[in-house]
CSV table of C-alpha atoms in Angstrom, one decimal:
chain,number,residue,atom,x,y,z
A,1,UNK,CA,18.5,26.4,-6.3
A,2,UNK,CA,19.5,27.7,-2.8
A,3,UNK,CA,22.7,25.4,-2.9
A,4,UNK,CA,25.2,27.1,-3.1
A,5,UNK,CA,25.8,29.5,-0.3
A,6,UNK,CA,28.6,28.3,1.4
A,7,UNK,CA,30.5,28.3,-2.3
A,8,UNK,CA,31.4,31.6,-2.6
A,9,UNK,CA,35.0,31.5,-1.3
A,10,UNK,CA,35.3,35.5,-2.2
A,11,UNK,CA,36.0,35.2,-6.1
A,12,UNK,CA,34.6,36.9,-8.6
A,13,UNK,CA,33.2,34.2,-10.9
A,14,UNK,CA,29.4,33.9,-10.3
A,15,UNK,CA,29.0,30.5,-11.7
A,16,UNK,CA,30.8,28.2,-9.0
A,17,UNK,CA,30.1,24.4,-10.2
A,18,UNK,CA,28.1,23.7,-7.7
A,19,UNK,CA,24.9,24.5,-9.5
A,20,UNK,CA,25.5,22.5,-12.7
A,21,UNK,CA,26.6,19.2,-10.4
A,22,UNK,CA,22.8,19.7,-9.3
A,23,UNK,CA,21.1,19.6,-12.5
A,24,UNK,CA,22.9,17.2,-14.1
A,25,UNK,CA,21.1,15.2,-11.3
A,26,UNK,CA,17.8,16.7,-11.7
A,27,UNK,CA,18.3,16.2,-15.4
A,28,UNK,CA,19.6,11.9,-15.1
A,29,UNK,CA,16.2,11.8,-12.3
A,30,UNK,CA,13.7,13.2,-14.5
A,31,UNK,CA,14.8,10.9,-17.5
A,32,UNK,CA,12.1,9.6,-20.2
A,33,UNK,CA,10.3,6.6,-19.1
A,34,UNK,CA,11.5,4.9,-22.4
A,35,UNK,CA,14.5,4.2,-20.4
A,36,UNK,CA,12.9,2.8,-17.4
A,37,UNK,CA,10.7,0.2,-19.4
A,38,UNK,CA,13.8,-1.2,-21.6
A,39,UNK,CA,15.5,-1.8,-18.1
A,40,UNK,CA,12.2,-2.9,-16.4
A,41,UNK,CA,11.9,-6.3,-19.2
A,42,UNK,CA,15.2,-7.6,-17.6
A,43,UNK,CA,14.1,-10.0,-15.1
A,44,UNK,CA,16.2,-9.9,-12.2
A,45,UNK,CA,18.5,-7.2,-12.7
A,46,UNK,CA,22.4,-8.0,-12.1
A,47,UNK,CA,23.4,-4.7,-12.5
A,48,UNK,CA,23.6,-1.7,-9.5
A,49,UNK,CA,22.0,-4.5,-7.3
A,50,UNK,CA,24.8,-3.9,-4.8
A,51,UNK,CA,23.6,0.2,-4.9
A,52,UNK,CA,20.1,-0.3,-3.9
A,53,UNK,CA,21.2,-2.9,-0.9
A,54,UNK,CA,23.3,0.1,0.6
A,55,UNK,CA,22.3,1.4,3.9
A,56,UNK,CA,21.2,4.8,3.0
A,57,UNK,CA,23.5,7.8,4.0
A,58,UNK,CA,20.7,9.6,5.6
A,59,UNK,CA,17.3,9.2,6.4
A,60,UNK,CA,17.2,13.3,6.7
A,61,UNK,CA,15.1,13.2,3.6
A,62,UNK,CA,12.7,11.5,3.9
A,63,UNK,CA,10.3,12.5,6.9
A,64,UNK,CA,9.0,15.7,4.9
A,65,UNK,CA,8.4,14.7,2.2
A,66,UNK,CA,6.7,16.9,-0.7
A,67,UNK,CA,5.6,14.9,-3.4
A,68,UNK,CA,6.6,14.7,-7.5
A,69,UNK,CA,7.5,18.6,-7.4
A,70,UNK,CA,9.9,18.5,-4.4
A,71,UNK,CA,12.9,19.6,-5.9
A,72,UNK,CA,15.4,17.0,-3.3
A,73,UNK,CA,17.3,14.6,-5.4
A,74,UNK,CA,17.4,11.0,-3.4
A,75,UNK,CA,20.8,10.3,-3.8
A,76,UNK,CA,20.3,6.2,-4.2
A,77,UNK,CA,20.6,4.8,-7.6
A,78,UNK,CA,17.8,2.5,-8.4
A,79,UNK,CA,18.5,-0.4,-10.6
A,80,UNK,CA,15.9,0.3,-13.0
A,81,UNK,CA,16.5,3.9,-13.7
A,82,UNK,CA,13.1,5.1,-12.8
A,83,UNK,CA,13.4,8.5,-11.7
A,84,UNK,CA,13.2,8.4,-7.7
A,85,UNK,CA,9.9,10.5,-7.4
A,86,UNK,CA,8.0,7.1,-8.7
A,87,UNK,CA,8.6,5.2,-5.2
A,88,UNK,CA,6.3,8.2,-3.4
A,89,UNK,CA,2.9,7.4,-1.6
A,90,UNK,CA,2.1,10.6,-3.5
A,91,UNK,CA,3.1,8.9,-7.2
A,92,UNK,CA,1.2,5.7,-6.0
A,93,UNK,CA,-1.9,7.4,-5.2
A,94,UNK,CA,-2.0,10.0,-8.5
A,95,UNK,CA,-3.4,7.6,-10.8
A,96,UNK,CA,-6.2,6.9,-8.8
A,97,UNK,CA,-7.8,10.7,-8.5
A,98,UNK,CA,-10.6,11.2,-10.2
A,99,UNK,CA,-11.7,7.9,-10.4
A,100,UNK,CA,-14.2,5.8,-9.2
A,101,UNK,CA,-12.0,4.0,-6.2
A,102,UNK,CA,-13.1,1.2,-3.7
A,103,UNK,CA,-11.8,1.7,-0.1
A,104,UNK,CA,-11.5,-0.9,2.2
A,105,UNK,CA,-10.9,0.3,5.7
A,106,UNK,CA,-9.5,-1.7,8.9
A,107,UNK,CA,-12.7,-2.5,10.3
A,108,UNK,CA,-13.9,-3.5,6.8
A,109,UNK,CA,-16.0,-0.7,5.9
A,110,UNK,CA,-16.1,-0.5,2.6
A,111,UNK,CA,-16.6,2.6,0.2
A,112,UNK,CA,-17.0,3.3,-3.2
A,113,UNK,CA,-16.6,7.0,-4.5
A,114,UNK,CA,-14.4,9.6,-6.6
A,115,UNK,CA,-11.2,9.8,-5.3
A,116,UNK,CA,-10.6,13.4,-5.5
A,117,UNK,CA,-7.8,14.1,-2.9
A,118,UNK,CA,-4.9,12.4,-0.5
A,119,UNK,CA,-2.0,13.2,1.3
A,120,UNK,CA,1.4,11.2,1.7
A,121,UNK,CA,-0.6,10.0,4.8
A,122,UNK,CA,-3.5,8.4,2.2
A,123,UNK,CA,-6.1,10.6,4.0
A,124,UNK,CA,-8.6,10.5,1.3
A,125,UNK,CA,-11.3,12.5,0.4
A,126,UNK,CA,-14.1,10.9,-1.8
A,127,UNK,CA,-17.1,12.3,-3.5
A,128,UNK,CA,-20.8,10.7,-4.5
A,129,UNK,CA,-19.6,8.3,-2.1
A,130,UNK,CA,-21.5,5.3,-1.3
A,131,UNK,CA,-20.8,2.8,1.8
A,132,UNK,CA,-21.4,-0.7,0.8
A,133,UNK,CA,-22.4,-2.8,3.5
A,134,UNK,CA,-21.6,-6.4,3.6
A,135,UNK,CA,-23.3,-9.1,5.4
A,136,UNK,CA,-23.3,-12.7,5.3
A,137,UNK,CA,-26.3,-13.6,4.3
A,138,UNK,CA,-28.5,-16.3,6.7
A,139,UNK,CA,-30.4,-18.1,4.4
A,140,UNK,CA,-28.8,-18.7,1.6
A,141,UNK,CA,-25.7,-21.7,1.7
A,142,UNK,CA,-24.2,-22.3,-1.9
A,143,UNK,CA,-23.4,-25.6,-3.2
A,144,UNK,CA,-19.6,-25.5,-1.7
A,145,UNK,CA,-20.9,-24.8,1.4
A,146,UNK,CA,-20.1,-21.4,1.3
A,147,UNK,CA,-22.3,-18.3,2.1
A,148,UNK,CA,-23.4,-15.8,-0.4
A,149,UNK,CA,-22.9,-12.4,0.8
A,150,UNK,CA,-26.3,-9.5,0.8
A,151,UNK,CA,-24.9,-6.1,-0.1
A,152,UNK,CA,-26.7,-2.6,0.6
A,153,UNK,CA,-25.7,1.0,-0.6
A,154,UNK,CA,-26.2,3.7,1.7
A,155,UNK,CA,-25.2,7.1,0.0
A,156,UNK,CA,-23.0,9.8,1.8
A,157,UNK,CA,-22.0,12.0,-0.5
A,158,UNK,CA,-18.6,13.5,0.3
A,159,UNK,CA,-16.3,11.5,2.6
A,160,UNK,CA,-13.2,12.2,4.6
A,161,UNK,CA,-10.9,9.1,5.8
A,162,UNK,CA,-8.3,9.5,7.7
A,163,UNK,CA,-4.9,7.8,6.3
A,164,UNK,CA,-4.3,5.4,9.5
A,165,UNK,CA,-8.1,4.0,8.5
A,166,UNK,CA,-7.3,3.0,5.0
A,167,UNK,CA,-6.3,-0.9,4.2
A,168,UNK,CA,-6.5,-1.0,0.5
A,169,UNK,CA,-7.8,1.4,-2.0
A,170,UNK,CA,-8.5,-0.1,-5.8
A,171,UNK,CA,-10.0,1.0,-8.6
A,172,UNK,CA,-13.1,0.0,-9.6
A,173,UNK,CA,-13.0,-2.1,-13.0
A,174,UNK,CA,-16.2,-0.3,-14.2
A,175,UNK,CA,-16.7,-3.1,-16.6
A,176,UNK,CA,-17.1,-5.8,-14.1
A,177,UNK,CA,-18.9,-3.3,-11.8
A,178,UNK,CA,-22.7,-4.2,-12.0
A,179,UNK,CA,-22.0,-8.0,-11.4
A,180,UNK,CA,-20.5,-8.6,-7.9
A,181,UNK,CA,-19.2,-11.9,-7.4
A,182,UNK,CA,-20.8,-13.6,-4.5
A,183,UNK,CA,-23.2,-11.0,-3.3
A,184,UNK,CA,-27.2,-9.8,-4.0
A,185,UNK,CA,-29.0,-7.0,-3.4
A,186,UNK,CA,-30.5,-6.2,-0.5
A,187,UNK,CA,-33.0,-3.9,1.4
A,188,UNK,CA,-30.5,-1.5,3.7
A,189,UNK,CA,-32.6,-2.1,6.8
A,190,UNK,CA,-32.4,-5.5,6.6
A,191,UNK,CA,-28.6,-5.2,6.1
A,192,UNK,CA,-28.0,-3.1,8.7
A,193,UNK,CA,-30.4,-5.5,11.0
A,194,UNK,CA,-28.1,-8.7,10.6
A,195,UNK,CA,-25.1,-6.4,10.8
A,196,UNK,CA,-26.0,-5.4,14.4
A,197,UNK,CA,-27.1,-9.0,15.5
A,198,UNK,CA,-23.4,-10.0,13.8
A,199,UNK,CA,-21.4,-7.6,15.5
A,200,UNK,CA,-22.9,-8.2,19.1
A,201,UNK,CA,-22.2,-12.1,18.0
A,202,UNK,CA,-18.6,-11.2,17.2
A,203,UNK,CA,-18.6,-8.7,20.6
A,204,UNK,CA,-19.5,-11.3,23.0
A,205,UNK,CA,-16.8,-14.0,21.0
A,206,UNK,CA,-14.2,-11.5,21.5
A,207,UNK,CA,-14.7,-10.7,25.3
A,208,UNK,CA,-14.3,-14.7,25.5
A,209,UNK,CA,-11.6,-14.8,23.7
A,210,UNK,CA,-9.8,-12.3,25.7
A,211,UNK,CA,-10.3,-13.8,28.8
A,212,UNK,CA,-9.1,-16.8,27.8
A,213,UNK,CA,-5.9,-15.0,26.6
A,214,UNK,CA,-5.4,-13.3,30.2
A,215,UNK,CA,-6.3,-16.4,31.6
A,216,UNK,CA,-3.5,-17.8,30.1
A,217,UNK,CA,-1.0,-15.4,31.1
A,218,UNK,CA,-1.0,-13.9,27.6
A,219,UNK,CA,-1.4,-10.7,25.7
A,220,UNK,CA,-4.6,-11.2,23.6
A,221,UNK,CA,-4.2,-10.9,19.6
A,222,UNK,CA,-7.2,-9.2,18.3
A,223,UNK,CA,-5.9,-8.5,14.5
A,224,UNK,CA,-6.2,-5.4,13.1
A,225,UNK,CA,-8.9,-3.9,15.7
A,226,UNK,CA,-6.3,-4.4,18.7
B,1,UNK,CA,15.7,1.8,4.1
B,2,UNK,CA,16.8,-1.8,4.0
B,3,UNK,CA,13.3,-3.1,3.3
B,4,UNK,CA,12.4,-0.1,1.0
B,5,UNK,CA,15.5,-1.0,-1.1
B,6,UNK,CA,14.9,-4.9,-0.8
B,7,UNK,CA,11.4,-4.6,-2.1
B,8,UNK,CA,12.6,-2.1,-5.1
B,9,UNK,CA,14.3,-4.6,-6.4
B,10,UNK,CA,10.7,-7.1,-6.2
B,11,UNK,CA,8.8,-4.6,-8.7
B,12,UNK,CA,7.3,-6.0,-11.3
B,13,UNK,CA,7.7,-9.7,-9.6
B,14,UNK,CA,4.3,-11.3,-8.4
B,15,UNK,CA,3.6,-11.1,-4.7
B,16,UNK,CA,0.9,-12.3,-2.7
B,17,UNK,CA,0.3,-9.8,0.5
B,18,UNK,CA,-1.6,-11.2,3.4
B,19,UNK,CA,-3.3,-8.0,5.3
B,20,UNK,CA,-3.4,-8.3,9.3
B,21,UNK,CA,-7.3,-8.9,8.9
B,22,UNK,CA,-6.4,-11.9,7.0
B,23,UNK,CA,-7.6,-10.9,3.4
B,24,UNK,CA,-4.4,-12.1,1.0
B,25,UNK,CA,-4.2,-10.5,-1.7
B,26,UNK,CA,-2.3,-12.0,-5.5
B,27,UNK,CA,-0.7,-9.2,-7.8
B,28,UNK,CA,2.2,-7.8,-9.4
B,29,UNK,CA,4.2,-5.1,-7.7
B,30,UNK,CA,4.1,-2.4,-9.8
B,31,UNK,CA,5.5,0.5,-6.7
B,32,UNK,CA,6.5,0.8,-3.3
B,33,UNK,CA,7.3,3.6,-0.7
B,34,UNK,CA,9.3,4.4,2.3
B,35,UNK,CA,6.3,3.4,4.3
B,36,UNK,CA,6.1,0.3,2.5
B,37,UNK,CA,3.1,1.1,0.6
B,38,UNK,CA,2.5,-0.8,-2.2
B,39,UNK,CA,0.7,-0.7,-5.3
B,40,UNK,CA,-0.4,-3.7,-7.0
B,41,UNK,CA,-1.4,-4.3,-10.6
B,42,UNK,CA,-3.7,-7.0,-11.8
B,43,UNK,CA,-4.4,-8.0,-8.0
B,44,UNK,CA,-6.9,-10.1,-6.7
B,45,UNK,CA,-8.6,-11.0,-3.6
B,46,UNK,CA,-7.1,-15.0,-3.1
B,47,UNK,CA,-10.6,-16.4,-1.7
B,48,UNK,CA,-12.7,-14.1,-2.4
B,49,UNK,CA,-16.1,-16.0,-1.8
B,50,UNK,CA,-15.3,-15.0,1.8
B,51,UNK,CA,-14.0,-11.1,1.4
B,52,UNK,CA,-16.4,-9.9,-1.8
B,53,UNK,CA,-15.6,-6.3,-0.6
B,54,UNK,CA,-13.1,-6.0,-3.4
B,55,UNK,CA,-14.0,-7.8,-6.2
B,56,UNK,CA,-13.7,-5.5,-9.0
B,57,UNK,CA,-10.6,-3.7,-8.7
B,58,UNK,CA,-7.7,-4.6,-10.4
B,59,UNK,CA,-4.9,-2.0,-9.6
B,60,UNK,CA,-4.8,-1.8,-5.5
B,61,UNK,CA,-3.6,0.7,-3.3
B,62,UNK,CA,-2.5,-1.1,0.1
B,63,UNK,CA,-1.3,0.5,3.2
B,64,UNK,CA,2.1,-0.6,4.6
B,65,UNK,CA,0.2,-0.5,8.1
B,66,UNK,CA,-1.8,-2.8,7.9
B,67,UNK,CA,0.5,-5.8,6.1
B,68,UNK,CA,1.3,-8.8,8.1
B,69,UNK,CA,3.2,-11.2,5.4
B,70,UNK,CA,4.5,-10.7,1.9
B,71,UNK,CA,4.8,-14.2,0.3
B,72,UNK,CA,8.1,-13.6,-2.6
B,73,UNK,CA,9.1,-15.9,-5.3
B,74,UNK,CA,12.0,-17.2,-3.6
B,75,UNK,CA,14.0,-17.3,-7.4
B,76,UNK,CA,13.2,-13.4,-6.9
B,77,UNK,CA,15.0,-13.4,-3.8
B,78,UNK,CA,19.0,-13.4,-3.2
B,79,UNK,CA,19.5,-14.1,0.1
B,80,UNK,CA,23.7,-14.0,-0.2
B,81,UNK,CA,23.4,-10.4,-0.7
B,82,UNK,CA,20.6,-9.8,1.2
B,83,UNK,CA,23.0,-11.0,4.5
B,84,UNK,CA,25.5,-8.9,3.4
B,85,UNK,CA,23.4,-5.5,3.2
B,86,UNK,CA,22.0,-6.7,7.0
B,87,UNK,CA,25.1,-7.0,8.2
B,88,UNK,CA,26.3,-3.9,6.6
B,89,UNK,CA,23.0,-1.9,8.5
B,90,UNK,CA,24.0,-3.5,11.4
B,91,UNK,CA,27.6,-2.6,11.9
B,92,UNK,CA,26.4,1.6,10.4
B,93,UNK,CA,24.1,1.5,13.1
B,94,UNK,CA,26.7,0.0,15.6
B,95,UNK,CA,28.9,2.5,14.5
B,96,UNK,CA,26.2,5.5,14.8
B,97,UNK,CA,25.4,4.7,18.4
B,98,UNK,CA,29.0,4.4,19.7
């Protein structure tokens, strides 16, 4: 508890009040959760809303952030009296390691593996990871007129992605697991075929649609890829 | 902060997110971050006969990056006081640059 330094004015008392003010914070942040979940059944909470609205007195604290252990007290008061360490990346993504995780990426790669590791950037790193390839499948048309989906599993082992990569992560509901809505098995080959022959489609549709844009005199919109 | 603080006050209201390659996604929002991360529990994929990718998941992890809309409740929302803290923003950061 470094705090204190500019404190001592010369006297002889050690114990300047400095210190105390600080954990009396640290002690109100790091309250019990039993707290937090009588608040949290209020609906719309009337109470402190004005607090939270507040344009923050300094946004020095949050570029480095540490994670749960970082010993800097937010100084906001949140409605709901959770203590402020909940509302990390880092928080977020701790129940999650160790378990079986789906990651979706921008360009829709998907992968299935153990979390084991992130970062407040949600760099990931995944073991027995396995990339699931999607493709619409050809043949098949269901009643509604929608397509069924043919699904391959190409093992990697362990996997780094990098944060920027990541759309959504989710956990995998390992009871629901085995029975993928919408999608059969396929041979990978044959996956990986129609996934070329769909991304040359999808190349040449793009460079279209892009000159149409410019044609227009506009910047074209391409998504997430652009 | 504004938005950080705005969507603090949303958790444990549902949302539906619509992600910039179009996959919208129903839950309750359960955290948020500086980054406007969220996490969602109980989410699912809205049509999901066309994005099967994440069919079995029910807590999600999404990446502020890559959100385009967040449709609210609008009972969830006061917009009185959400003017007031925008205009209060505006005039600190008037008053910072001067």
């Amino acid at each position: 508890m470094a705090f204190n330094h500019n404190s001592h004015h010369g006297r002889p008392i050690p114990q300047p009040s400095g210190p105390i003010d600080f954990n009396a914070m640290l002690a109100r942040s790091a309250q019990p959760q039993e707290d937090a979940s009588a608040q949290l059944s209020t609906s719309i909470p009337t109470t402190g809303y004005e607090g939270v609205y507040a344009a923050a007195p300094s946004s020095f604290h949050e570029p480095s952030v540490l994670g749960p252990s970082s010993s800097k007290a937010p100084p906001a008061v949140l409605p709901n009296e959770l203590p402020p360490q909940a509302f990390l990346t880092s928080a977020m993504l701790l129940e999650f390691v160790d378990k079986k995780v789906h990651v979706v990426l921008r360009d829709d790669k998907t992968f299935v593996g153990v979390l084991r590791s992130y970062d407040q950037y949600a760099n990931m790193l995944l073991t027995e990871t396995v990339e699931r390839l999607f493709v619409k499948n050809p043949d098949q048309v269901m009643v509604d007129g929608s397509q069924a989906w043919l699904i391959a599993d190409s093992y990697q082992g362990v996997v780094t992605v990098r944060g920027e990569n990541v759309a959504v992560a989710g956990v995998v509901d390992l009871d629901q697991e085995d029975d993928i809505r919408h999608c059969t098995r396929a041979p990978e080959e044959h996956v990986r075929q129609l996934l070329a022959e769909q991304k040359a489609r999808k190349k040449a549709e793009t460079t279209k649609k892009i000159r149409a844009f410019r044609s227009a005199g506009l910047e074209p919109d391409l998504g997430m890829d652009g | 902060m504004l938005f950080f603080s705005f969507f603090k006050t949303l958790v444990d209201h549902e949302i539906t997110v619509e992600l910039k390659n179009e996959i919208c996604i129903r839950g309750t929002l359960k955290s948020v971050d500086q980054f406007l991360n969220m996490k969602l529990d109980n989410a699912g994929v809205v049509e999901d006969v066309r994005w099967p990718h994440l069919v079995s998941t029910k807590d999600l992890f999404i990446r502020g990056s890559v959100v385009r809309y967040v449709h609210l409740p609008s009972s969830a929302v006061d917009t009185q006081l959400l003017e007031d803290a925008t205009r209060r923003e505006a005039e600190a950061a008037k008053n910072k640059a001067k």
